Coordinates of C-alpha atoms in Angstrom, one line a residue:
Chain A
M1 CA -6.5 19.7 -13.7
K2 CA -7.2 19.4 -17.6
T3 CA -8.1 23.3 -17.6
L4 CA -4.7 23.8 -15.7
G5 CA -3.1 22.3 -19.2
F6 CA -5.3 24.6 -21.4
I7 CA -3.7 27.5 -19.6
L8 CA -0.2 26.2 -19.5
Q9 CA -0.4 25.7 -23.5
K10 CA -1.7 29.1 -23.7
E11 CA 0.9 30.6 -21.3
F12 CA 4.1 29.0 -23.0
R13 CA 2.5 29.9 -26.7
Q14 CA 2.4 33.4 -25.6
I15 CA 6.2 33.2 -23.7
L16 CA 7.7 31.5 -26.8
R17 CA 6.0 34.3 -29.4
D18 CA 7.1 37.6 -27.5
K19 CA 10.2 37.9 -29.3
T20 CA 11.5 40.9 -27.2
I21 CA 10.7 39.1 -23.6
L22 CA 12.3 36.0 -25.1
A23 CA 15.5 37.6 -26.1
M24 CA 16.0 39.2 -23.1
M25 CA 15.5 36.3 -20.8
F26 CA 18.7 34.9 -23.0
V27 CA 20.4 37.7 -23.7
M28 CA 20.1 39.4 -20.3
P29 CA 22.0 36.7 -18.5
T30 CA 24.6 36.2 -20.9
F31 CA 25.3 39.9 -21.3
Q32 CA 25.2 40.5 -17.5
L33 CA 27.2 37.9 -16.6
V34 CA 30.1 38.9 -19.1
I35 CA 29.7 42.7 -18.6
L36 CA 29.1 43.3 -15.0
P37 CA 31.4 41.4 -13.2
L38 CA 34.4 43.1 -14.7
A39 CA 32.8 46.3 -14.4
A40 CA 31.6 46.2 -10.8
N41 CA 34.9 46.0 -9.2
F42 CA 35.9 47.3 -5.8
E43 CA 39.6 46.2 -6.6
V44 CA 41.3 49.8 -6.6
K45 CA 43.8 49.8 -9.6
S46 CA 45.5 52.5 -12.0
I47 CA 45.2 55.3 -9.0
N48 CA 46.5 58.3 -10.4
V49 CA 49.7 59.8 -8.7
A50 CA 51.4 63.3 -9.1
Y51 CA 54.6 62.9 -7.4
V52 CA 56.3 66.6 -6.2
D53 CA 59.7 65.6 -5.8
H54 CA 61.7 68.6 -4.1
D55 CA 64.8 66.5 -3.7
H56 CA 65.6 65.4 -6.7
S57 CA 68.1 62.6 -5.2
S58 CA 68.7 59.1 -6.3
Y59 CA 66.5 58.3 -3.3
S60 CA 63.4 60.2 -4.1
R61 CA 63.8 58.5 -7.8
Q62 CA 64.0 55.0 -6.4
L63 CA 60.8 55.7 -4.2
R64 CA 59.4 57.0 -7.2
N65 CA 60.0 53.8 -9.4
K66 CA 58.9 51.7 -6.9
I67 CA 55.7 53.3 -6.5
A68 CA 55.4 53.4 -10.2
S69 CA 56.1 49.6 -10.6
S70 CA 53.5 48.4 -8.0
G71 CA 51.0 47.8 -10.1
Y72 CA 48.6 50.0 -8.2
F73 CA 49.5 53.3 -9.4
R74 CA 49.9 55.5 -12.5
M75 CA 52.5 58.3 -12.4
M76 CA 50.9 61.2 -13.9
G77 CA 53.3 63.3 -14.1
T78 CA 56.1 65.0 -11.5
P79 CA 54.2 68.5 -11.1
G80 CA 57.1 71.5 -9.9
S81 CA 55.5 72.7 -7.0
Y82 CA 52.4 70.9 -4.5
K83 CA 50.3 73.8 -5.8
E84 CA 50.7 72.7 -9.4
G85 CA 50.0 68.8 -8.0
L86 CA 46.8 70.6 -6.4
G87 CA 45.6 71.7 -10.1
M88 CA 46.2 68.0 -11.3
V89 CA 43.9 66.6 -8.7
E90 CA 41.0 69.6 -9.1
Y91 CA 41.3 68.8 -12.5
G92 CA 40.7 65.2 -12.2
K93 CA 44.2 64.1 -13.3
A94 CA 45.0 63.1 -10.1
D95 CA 43.9 61.1 -7.4
L96 CA 46.6 61.5 -4.7
I97 CA 49.8 63.8 -4.3
V98 CA 53.1 62.3 -3.1
E99 CA 55.4 65.4 -2.0
I100 CA 58.9 64.8 -0.9
P101 CA 60.6 67.5 0.8
S102 CA 63.7 68.8 -0.1
G103 CA 66.4 67.1 1.9
F104 CA 64.7 63.9 2.0
E105 CA 68.0 61.5 1.2
R106 CA 70.0 63.8 3.4
N107 CA 67.5 63.8 6.5
L108 CA 67.1 60.1 6.0
M109 CA 71.0 59.7 6.3
R110 CA 71.6 61.7 8.7
E111 CA 68.9 61.8 10.8
G112 CA 67.2 58.4 10.1
S113 CA 63.9 59.7 9.9
Q114 CA 61.9 62.1 7.3
K115 CA 58.2 62.9 6.6
V116 CA 56.4 62.7 3.6
N117 CA 53.4 64.5 2.6
L118 CA 50.3 62.4 1.2
S119 CA 47.1 64.1 0.1
V120 CA 44.3 61.9 -1.0
D121 CA 41.4 62.9 -3.3
A122 CA 38.7 61.5 -0.8
I123 CA 35.6 61.6 -3.0
N124 CA 35.2 58.4 -3.7
G125 CA 35.8 56.7 -0.5
T126 CA 36.6 53.4 -1.1
K127 CA 39.6 54.4 -3.6
A128 CA 41.0 57.0 -1.2
S129 CA 41.2 54.9 1.8
L130 CA 42.6 51.9 -0.1
G131 CA 45.0 54.3 -2.4
G132 CA 46.3 55.3 0.8
A133 CA 46.6 52.3 2.3
Y134 CA 48.5 50.8 -0.6
L135 CA 50.8 54.1 -0.8
V136 CA 51.6 53.7 3.2
A137 CA 52.4 50.3 2.3
V138 CA 54.4 50.8 -0.6
L139 CA 56.5 53.4 1.4
A140 CA 56.9 51.1 4.4
D141 CA 58.5 48.4 2.1
F142 CA 60.7 51.1 0.5
N143 CA 61.9 51.8 4.1
N144 CA 62.6 48.4 5.2
N145 CA 64.7 48.0 1.8
L146 CA 66.6 51.5 2.1
D147 CA 70.4 50.6 1.7
I148 CA 70.7 52.6 4.8
N149 CA 68.5 50.7 7.2
M150 CA 70.1 47.3 5.9
K151 CA 73.7 48.5 6.6
L152 CA 72.4 49.4 9.9
A153 CA 70.9 45.8 10.7
G154 CA 73.7 44.5 9.2
N155 CA 75.9 46.7 11.4
R156 CA 74.3 45.1 14.5
A157 CA 74.4 41.7 13.1
T158 CA 74.7 40.3 16.9
E159 CA 70.9 41.3 17.6
P160 CA 69.0 41.3 14.2
P161 CA 65.8 42.9 14.7
A162 CA 62.9 40.7 15.4
K163 CA 60.7 40.8 12.5
I164 CA 57.4 38.7 12.1
S165 CA 56.6 37.7 8.3
V166 CA 53.3 37.2 7.8
A167 CA 52.0 34.4 4.9
S168 CA 48.9 34.9 4.1
S169 CA 46.6 32.8 1.8
N170 CA 43.3 33.3 0.5
W171 CA 40.9 30.5 0.7
Y172 CA 38.1 29.5 -1.3
N173 CA 39.0 32.6 -3.7
P174 CA 42.8 32.1 -4.0
R175 CA 44.2 34.9 -5.8
A176 CA 41.1 37.1 -4.2
E177 CA 39.6 38.4 -7.2
Y178 CA 36.7 40.2 -6.9
K179 CA 34.9 38.6 -9.7
Y180 CA 34.3 35.3 -7.8
F181 CA 32.5 37.1 -5.6
M182 CA 30.1 38.9 -7.9
V183 CA 29.7 36.4 -10.7
P184 CA 27.4 34.3 -8.3
G185 CA 25.4 37.5 -7.2
I186 CA 24.8 38.5 -10.3
L187 CA 23.3 35.1 -10.9
V188 CA 20.9 35.3 -8.6
I189 CA 19.7 39.0 -9.5
L190 CA 19.0 37.6 -12.7
L191 CA 16.5 34.8 -10.9
T192 CA 15.2 37.8 -9.2
M193 CA 14.6 39.8 -11.9
I194 CA 13.0 36.8 -13.6
G195 CA 11.0 35.4 -10.7
G196 CA 9.8 38.5 -9.3
F197 CA 9.2 41.0 -11.9
I198 CA 8.5 39.5 -15.4
T199 CA 5.6 37.4 -13.9
A200 CA 4.3 40.9 -12.2
L201 CA 4.2 42.2 -15.5
N202 CA 2.6 39.5 -17.2
I203 CA -0.2 39.5 -15.3
V204 CA -0.5 43.6 -15.1
K205 CA -0.7 43.5 -18.7
E206 CA -3.9 41.0 -18.5
K207 CA -5.3 43.3 -16.2
E208 CA -4.8 46.1 -18.8
I209 CA -5.8 44.4 -21.7
G210 CA -8.8 43.7 -19.9
T211 CA -8.3 39.8 -20.4
I212 CA -7.9 39.4 -16.8
E213 CA -11.8 39.9 -16.9
Q214 CA -12.6 37.3 -19.5
I215 CA -10.7 35.3 -17.0
N216 CA -12.6 36.1 -13.9
V217 CA -15.7 35.2 -15.5
T218 CA -14.8 31.4 -16.7
P219 CA -14.8 28.8 -14.2
I220 CA -11.0 28.9 -14.3
Q221 CA -10.4 28.5 -10.3
K222 CA -7.6 30.8 -8.6
W223 CA -5.4 28.1 -8.1
Q224 CA -5.5 27.1 -11.5
F225 CA -5.0 30.6 -13.0
I226 CA -2.0 30.9 -10.2
L227 CA -0.2 27.9 -10.9
G228 CA -0.8 28.7 -14.9
K229 CA 1.1 31.9 -14.4
L230 CA 4.0 30.5 -12.0
I231 CA 4.6 27.2 -13.6
P232 CA 6.2 28.8 -17.0
F233 CA 7.9 31.6 -15.3
W234 CA 9.5 29.0 -12.7
I235 CA 10.9 26.5 -15.6
V236 CA 11.9 29.9 -17.4
G237 CA 13.8 30.7 -14.6
M238 CA 15.3 27.5 -14.3
V239 CA 16.5 27.8 -17.6
V240 CA 18.0 31.3 -17.2
F241 CA 19.7 30.1 -14.3
T242 CA 21.2 27.0 -16.0
I243 CA 22.2 29.3 -18.8
G244 CA 24.2 31.5 -16.1
L245 CA 26.1 28.5 -14.7
L246 CA 27.2 27.8 -18.0
V247 CA 28.4 31.5 -19.0
M248 CA 30.1 31.2 -15.5
Y249 CA 32.1 27.7 -16.1
I250 CA 33.0 29.1 -20.0
V251 CA 33.6 32.7 -19.5
Y252 CA 35.0 32.3 -15.9
G253 CA 36.0 28.6 -15.2
I254 CA 33.9 28.8 -12.2
F255 CA 32.3 25.6 -11.7
P256 CA 29.8 24.7 -8.5
K257 CA 32.4 23.3 -5.8
G258 CA 29.6 22.0 -4.3
S259 CA 26.9 19.6 -5.0
L260 CA 24.7 21.1 -8.2
V261 CA 21.4 19.1 -7.0
V262 CA 21.7 21.2 -3.8
L263 CA 22.3 24.2 -6.0
Y264 CA 19.1 23.9 -8.2
L265 CA 17.3 22.6 -4.8
F266 CA 17.7 26.4 -3.3
A267 CA 17.5 27.9 -7.0
A268 CA 13.6 26.0 -7.0
V269 CA 12.9 27.4 -3.7
Y270 CA 14.0 30.8 -4.3
L271 CA 11.8 30.9 -7.5
V272 CA 9.0 30.1 -5.9
A273 CA 9.4 32.5 -3.3
L274 CA 10.4 35.6 -5.6
L275 CA 7.5 34.3 -8.0
G276 CA 5.0 35.1 -5.2
L277 CA 6.5 38.2 -4.9
G278 CA 5.6 38.7 -8.4
L279 CA 2.3 37.7 -7.9
L280 CA 1.6 40.0 -5.2
I281 CA 2.9 43.0 -6.9
S282 CA 0.3 42.1 -9.4
T283 CA -2.3 41.8 -7.3
F284 CA -1.5 45.7 -5.8
A285 CA -0.8 47.1 -9.0
D286 CA -3.4 47.8 -11.9
T287 CA -1.0 49.1 -15.0
Q288 CA 2.5 47.8 -15.8
L289 CA 4.2 51.3 -15.0
Q290 CA 2.6 50.8 -11.4
A291 CA 4.1 47.5 -11.5
M292 CA 7.1 48.5 -12.3
F293 CA 7.9 51.2 -10.0
I294 CA 6.6 48.6 -7.3
A295 CA 9.6 46.3 -8.8
F296 CA 12.2 48.7 -8.7
F297 CA 11.7 49.5 -5.2
F298 CA 12.2 46.4 -4.0
M299 CA 14.8 45.6 -6.3
M300 CA 16.8 48.6 -5.4
I301 CA 16.3 47.7 -1.9
F302 CA 17.2 43.9 -3.0
M303 CA 20.4 45.2 -4.6
L304 CA 22.0 47.6 -2.0
M305 CA 20.8 45.1 1.6
S306 CA 21.4 41.7 0.0
G307 CA 25.1 41.8 0.5
L308 CA 25.8 41.9 -3.4
F309 CA 28.2 44.4 -3.4
T310 CA 29.1 44.6 0.0
S311 CA 29.5 42.4 3.0
T312 CA 26.2 42.3 4.8
D313 CA 28.8 41.6 8.3
S314 CA 29.8 45.1 7.9
M315 CA 26.3 46.7 8.0
P316 CA 24.7 48.1 11.0
E317 CA 22.5 46.2 13.4
W318 CA 19.7 47.8 11.9
A319 CA 20.4 47.1 8.2
R320 CA 21.4 43.3 9.2
M321 CA 17.8 43.1 10.4
L322 CA 16.6 44.2 6.9
S323 CA 18.7 42.7 5.0
D324 CA 18.1 39.0 6.4
A325 CA 14.0 40.0 6.1
T326 CA 15.0 39.8 2.0
P327 CA 15.0 36.3 0.5
V328 CA 17.8 37.6 -2.0
T329 CA 20.1 37.6 0.4
H330 CA 19.9 34.2 1.9
F331 CA 20.2 33.0 -1.9
I332 CA 23.0 34.8 -2.5
K333 CA 24.8 33.8 0.4
V334 CA 24.0 29.9 -0.6
V335 CA 24.9 30.7 -4.1
R336 CA 28.3 31.7 -3.0
L337 CA 29.1 29.1 -0.3
I338 CA 27.9 26.6 -2.5
V339 CA 29.4 27.5 -5.9
L340 CA 33.1 28.7 -4.2
K341 CA 33.2 26.9 -1.2
G342 CA 31.4 23.8 -1.7
S343 CA 29.4 23.8 1.0
G344 CA 27.2 20.7 1.7
F345 CA 23.3 20.6 2.4
S346 CA 23.7 20.2 6.4
E347 CA 25.9 23.7 6.4
I348 CA 23.1 25.6 4.4
K349 CA 20.0 23.9 5.5
N350 CA 18.8 27.1 8.0
E351 CA 19.1 29.1 4.7
L352 CA 16.7 26.6 2.9
G353 CA 14.3 27.0 5.8
Y354 CA 14.1 31.0 5.4
L355 CA 13.4 30.7 1.8
V356 CA 10.6 28.0 2.1
I357 CA 9.2 30.6 4.9
F358 CA 9.4 33.2 2.3
A359 CA 7.7 31.4 -0.4
A360 CA 5.2 30.7 2.1
I361 CA 4.4 34.1 3.5
L362 CA 4.8 35.9 -0.3
N363 CA 2.6 33.4 -2.3
G364 CA 0.2 33.2 0.8
L365 CA -0.1 36.7 0.6
A366 CA -0.8 37.0 -3.1
I367 CA -3.1 34.3 -3.0
W368 CA -5.2 35.6 -0.5
N369 CA -5.2 39.1 -2.1
Y370 CA -6.1 38.1 -5.5
R371 CA -10.0 37.9 -6.0
K372 CA -12.0 36.8 -8.8
T373 CA -14.8 38.6 -7.6
T374 CA -14.8 42.1 -6.0
Chain B
M1 CA -37.5 31.4 -10.3
E2 CA -36.2 28.2 -11.2
N3 CA -37.2 28.4 -14.6
K4 CA -36.4 31.8 -15.2
A5 CA -32.7 32.6 -17.2
I6 CA -32.0 35.6 -14.6
T7 CA -33.9 37.0 -11.4
C8 CA -33.3 40.1 -9.7
K9 CA -35.1 41.9 -6.7
D10 CA -34.1 45.0 -5.1
L11 CA -30.7 44.6 -6.3
T12 CA -28.2 47.5 -5.0
K13 CA -24.8 48.2 -5.0
R14 CA -23.2 51.1 -3.1
F15 CA -19.8 52.4 -3.8
G16 CA -19.8 54.5 -0.5
D17 CA -22.6 57.0 -0.7
F18 CA -23.2 56.4 -4.3
K19 CA -25.5 53.8 -5.7
A20 CA -24.6 52.8 -8.8
V21 CA -27.4 50.2 -9.1
D22 CA -30.6 51.3 -6.9
G23 CA -33.0 48.4 -6.3
I24 CA -33.6 47.1 -9.6
S25 CA -36.0 44.2 -10.2
F26 CA -36.9 42.0 -13.2
D27 CA -36.8 38.6 -14.8
V28 CA -35.8 37.2 -17.9
E29 CA -37.3 34.2 -19.8
P30 CA -34.9 31.4 -21.2
G31 CA -34.4 32.1 -24.8
E32 CA -35.4 35.4 -24.7
I33 CA -33.1 38.1 -26.1
F34 CA -33.1 40.9 -23.2
G35 CA -32.2 44.8 -24.1
F36 CA -30.3 46.4 -21.3
L37 CA -30.3 49.7 -22.3
G38 CA -29.4 53.4 -20.2
A39 CA -27.1 56.3 -20.8
N40 CA -23.6 56.2 -19.8
G41 CA -23.2 55.7 -16.4
A42 CA -26.4 54.7 -15.4
G43 CA -25.1 51.8 -13.9
K44 CA -25.7 48.9 -16.6
T45 CA -22.1 47.7 -16.6
T46 CA -22.3 47.5 -12.7
A47 CA -25.2 45.6 -12.9
M48 CA -24.2 43.1 -15.6
R49 CA -21.0 42.7 -13.4
I50 CA -23.2 41.6 -10.7
L51 CA -25.3 39.0 -12.6
C52 CA -21.6 37.6 -14.5
G53 CA -19.9 36.7 -10.7
L54 CA -17.5 39.1 -11.3
S55 CA -19.1 41.8 -8.5
Y56 CA -20.7 41.4 -5.1
P57 CA -24.0 43.3 -4.8
T58 CA -24.6 45.3 -1.5
S59 CA -28.2 44.0 -0.8
G60 CA -31.4 42.3 -2.7
Q61 CA -31.1 39.0 -4.8
A62 CA -30.7 37.5 -7.7
T63 CA -30.1 34.4 -9.7
V64 CA -28.4 33.8 -13.0
A65 CA -29.5 30.5 -14.5
G66 CA -30.9 29.3 -11.4
F67 CA -27.6 30.4 -8.9
D68 CA -27.6 32.6 -6.3
V69 CA -25.0 35.7 -6.9
Y70 CA -23.8 35.7 -3.5
R71 CA -22.7 32.3 -2.7
Q72 CA -22.7 30.3 -6.1
Q73 CA -20.6 32.3 -8.7
E74 CA -18.7 29.8 -9.8
K75 CA -21.5 28.1 -10.6
I76 CA -22.9 30.9 -12.5
K77 CA -19.7 31.3 -14.3
K78 CA -19.6 27.7 -15.8
N79 CA -23.0 28.7 -16.9
I80 CA -22.6 31.9 -18.7
G81 CA -20.9 33.0 -21.5
Y82 CA -19.1 36.8 -21.7
M83 CA -18.1 39.4 -24.1
S84 CA -16.9 42.9 -23.1
Q85 CA -16.6 45.8 -24.6
K86 CA -12.9 45.6 -23.9
F87 CA -12.1 43.7 -26.2
S88 CA -11.2 39.9 -24.7
L89 CA -9.5 37.5 -26.9
Y90 CA -6.0 37.2 -26.8
D91 CA -4.0 39.5 -29.7
N92 CA -0.8 37.5 -29.7
L93 CA -2.9 34.1 -30.0
T94 CA -3.8 32.7 -33.1
V95 CA -7.8 32.4 -33.7
W96 CA -7.5 28.8 -33.5
E97 CA -5.8 29.1 -30.3
N98 CA -8.2 31.3 -28.6
I99 CA -11.0 29.0 -29.2
R100 CA -8.9 26.2 -27.9
F101 CA -8.1 28.2 -24.8
Y102 CA -11.5 29.4 -23.9
G103 CA -13.1 26.0 -25.0
G104 CA -10.7 24.1 -22.6
V105 CA -11.2 26.5 -19.4
Y106 CA -15.2 25.9 -19.8
G107 CA -14.5 21.9 -19.8
V108 CA -15.0 21.0 -23.4
S109 CA -12.7 18.2 -24.4
R110 CA -10.2 18.1 -26.8
P111 CA -12.0 16.4 -29.7
E112 CA -15.1 18.2 -29.0
I113 CA -13.1 21.7 -29.2
K114 CA -11.8 20.4 -32.7
K115 CA -14.8 19.5 -34.1
R116 CA -16.3 22.7 -33.4
S117 CA -14.0 24.8 -33.8
N118 CA -13.3 23.4 -37.4
E119 CA -17.5 24.1 -38.0
L120 CA -17.0 27.4 -36.2
I121 CA -14.3 28.5 -38.4
A122 CA -16.0 27.3 -41.6
T123 CA -19.1 29.3 -40.5
L124 CA -17.1 32.8 -39.9
G125 CA -15.4 32.0 -43.2
L126 CA -11.6 32.3 -41.4
E127 CA -10.2 29.4 -42.5
K128 CA -7.4 31.3 -44.1
E129 CA -7.1 33.1 -40.7
A130 CA -7.4 30.5 -38.4
G131 CA -3.5 30.1 -38.3
K132 CA -3.2 34.2 -37.8
L133 CA -2.8 36.2 -34.8
V134 CA -6.0 37.5 -33.6
G135 CA -4.5 41.2 -33.3
G136 CA -4.1 41.5 -37.3
L137 CA -7.8 40.6 -37.5
P138 CA -10.3 43.5 -38.6
L139 CA -12.0 44.8 -35.8
G140 CA -15.6 43.2 -37.0
W141 CA -14.3 40.0 -37.5
K142 CA -12.7 39.9 -33.9
Q143 CA -16.0 40.5 -32.5
K144 CA -18.0 38.0 -34.4
L145 CA -15.1 35.7 -33.1
A146 CA -15.2 37.1 -29.5
F147 CA -18.9 36.2 -29.7
S148 CA -18.7 33.0 -30.8
V149 CA -16.0 32.0 -28.4
A150 CA -18.6 33.2 -25.7
I151 CA -21.1 30.8 -26.6
F152 CA -18.5 28.1 -27.9
H153 CA -19.1 26.1 -24.6
R154 CA -22.9 26.2 -25.2
P155 CA -23.8 28.3 -22.3
K156 CA -27.2 28.8 -21.0
I157 CA -26.9 32.3 -21.1
V158 CA -24.3 35.0 -23.0
F159 CA -23.9 38.6 -21.8
L160 CA -22.9 40.7 -24.2
D161 CA -21.5 44.3 -22.9
E162 CA -21.9 46.6 -26.0
P163 CA -20.7 44.2 -28.3
T164 CA -21.0 45.7 -31.5
G165 CA -19.3 49.2 -30.5
G166 CA -17.3 50.8 -33.3
V167 CA -18.1 48.5 -36.3
D168 CA -19.9 48.8 -39.4
P169 CA -23.8 49.1 -39.8
V170 CA -23.3 45.8 -42.2
T171 CA -20.8 43.8 -39.7
R172 CA -23.6 44.7 -36.7
R173 CA -26.2 43.4 -39.1
Q174 CA -24.2 40.3 -39.2
F175 CA -23.6 40.3 -35.8
W176 CA -27.3 40.2 -34.7
D177 CA -28.0 37.3 -37.1
M178 CA -25.4 35.8 -35.2
I179 CA -27.4 36.6 -31.7
Y180 CA -30.6 35.4 -33.3
E181 CA -29.1 32.2 -34.3
A182 CA -27.8 31.7 -30.7
A183 CA -31.3 32.8 -29.3
A184 CA -33.0 30.2 -31.9
S185 CA -31.0 27.5 -30.4
G186 CA -32.1 28.3 -27.2
I187 CA -29.4 30.4 -25.2
T188 CA -30.7 33.6 -23.5
V189 CA -28.8 36.8 -24.5
F190 CA -28.6 39.8 -22.2
V191 CA -27.2 42.5 -24.1
T192 CA -26.2 46.3 -23.6
T193 CA -25.9 48.5 -26.5
H194 CA -26.3 52.4 -27.3
Y195 CA -27.5 52.1 -30.8
M196 CA -31.1 51.9 -31.1
D197 CA -31.8 50.1 -34.2
E198 CA -30.4 47.3 -32.1
A199 CA -33.0 48.0 -29.3
E200 CA -35.5 47.1 -31.6
Y201 CA -34.2 43.8 -32.5
C202 CA -34.7 42.7 -28.8
N203 CA -37.9 40.6 -27.4
R204 CA -37.9 43.2 -24.8
I205 CA -35.7 46.1 -23.3
S206 CA -34.9 48.0 -20.1
V207 CA -34.3 51.5 -19.6
M208 CA -31.6 52.2 -16.8
V209 CA -31.8 55.9 -15.3
D210 CA -29.6 57.0 -12.7
G211 CA -29.3 53.8 -11.5
R212 CA -32.8 52.4 -11.5
V213 CA -35.0 50.5 -14.3
E214 CA -37.5 53.4 -15.5
A215 CA -39.0 51.3 -18.1
L216 CA -39.0 47.3 -19.3
D217 CA -41.2 46.3 -22.0
T218 CA -41.4 45.1 -25.7
P219 CA -40.1 47.9 -28.1
A220 CA -43.5 48.3 -29.6
N221 CA -45.4 48.7 -26.3
L222 CA -42.6 51.0 -25.2
K223 CA -42.9 53.2 -28.2
N224 CA -46.9 53.1 -27.7
R225 CA -46.5 54.0 -24.1
Y226 CA -44.3 57.0 -24.9
H227 CA -46.2 58.2 -27.8
A228 CA -42.8 57.4 -30.1
N229 CA -42.4 56.8 -33.4
T230 CA -39.0 55.2 -32.5
M231 CA -36.9 53.7 -29.5
D232 CA -34.5 57.0 -29.9
D233 CA -37.4 59.0 -28.8
V234 CA -38.4 56.9 -26.4
F235 CA -34.6 56.8 -24.8
Y236 CA -34.3 60.4 -25.1
Q237 CA -37.7 60.9 -22.9
L238 CA -36.3 58.2 -20.4
A239 CA -32.6 59.6 -20.1
R240 CA -33.6 63.2 -20.6
G241 CA -34.5 63.2 -17.0
A242 CA -30.8 61.9 -15.6
K243 CA -29.6 63.8 -12.8
R244 CA -26.3 61.8 -13.4
K245 CA -24.0 63.6 -16.1
S246 CA -22.3 60.9 -18.6
D247 CA -18.9 60.4 -18.4

């Protein structure tokens, strides 16, 4: 135990002395939590619309105003022809063309139906499908509120059209804001970076400078060396996690609805698992460059497979299996459940089981693969 | 066997088909300064790594401080000091923190570390630098400090892998004074070097060629045997026949 004390003393000195790493550890969480949730946003707003109006009637003007005032669309102009509108799409000035044929108002009045042409730039699939859907909804609403339809309904007062009106409410995130989904996720990614990669780089750096050789020739035992590396970064991770929670509260006003104790318990176990991954990477990599590449490989998988940006439920079966096999997935889920939903320990204890298994496997492999003598 | 500092018998290390160390045998007496010479690529470092418990031999026997290199590496590590050609103090720790760390992991108690490091810093004349980062020290000072740290826990044997590489002749001379002092206090010194004047300072030297020990004797006897005036000449005659290309 005395030896471990000396090792910890040395590690803390070195961590506190490395100003770059230290700054990164504290600036990164703040910066990422403040900036990323605002930018990484899947809500589709400000879709640029080219409105081709061949009718120039009061109805077509009403429709144009309605689209413009819906909050989702930005009127980029009223080109004279469809071709001109397409030109705007080609130059990236418009995402969507609405073409109102001539005789729009007349046909609606007389024949009770009229086709409208929508063309959507589908390069950004999300924007295209959501934009199209929003516009269809705006059109449907416009249609319902047309004087002519109102009058028709009024005339047949004896049998009012049956209408189902849906009143939906969003639970756990009442305004369905994307940031409530993203912020806890980004918090998890931060812990992942610190736990998994700074540790790996730290150990590999000792390999590069050659001090690890000096360590290997001392009576320092394997477990002492490993604990000496894990404990400081575990503490750093918990500190960064706390800073992250504070930023989340101060900037976004999100305070965990569930128990902080449970949240910290999960963070603690999760960090052990990720530190194990870092350690494992360091036993394979001989240079920091190699370690970085391996780390990036895992980071990409973690970011895209963990349900950080997208729901894991909509992944294909095989992808969901892969997703379940990364510890990040489980921790992101747990953090969202505790922070937003206020889930208690009993509802998420299975996830803790997963994390414990990851921690045991990753650390076990790392210890097994770390050799003082080759 | 028991009272020898190091014994080697047919010690071999093979990497695939390549015999880095090819059946070397020698003994080192306690308190001796043993020079371990050889051209680049002759297998010196590999042999030394085996003796320090960093690498497993393929076959043969060896003991260091009476402990077996196959099974008792951790006991060996408690009883030796090691300073490698790759500089091995922490650049981002101060002189004093480096001493405390290495002293501590060898089990020297905190009060004892304090006492000894004060003495050490005074002997090296590093009073002003004790609180500074090692990274900022001149190479010669770093190397003297690294040697002092390697023998800080009073090991039975100290292994020095090209300890004076890249330093000026005056500092080298001072370095060897420190080696003599350590030997006088009973520490066995096992040193590799490329400087033949340093070889002359050793009690006995061995010359490795292509993984084998080609010659082993006192510097004077070797010069006699090869009818040479200097160790340079002896080394040249022995290493000339090497088949392995130096790196």
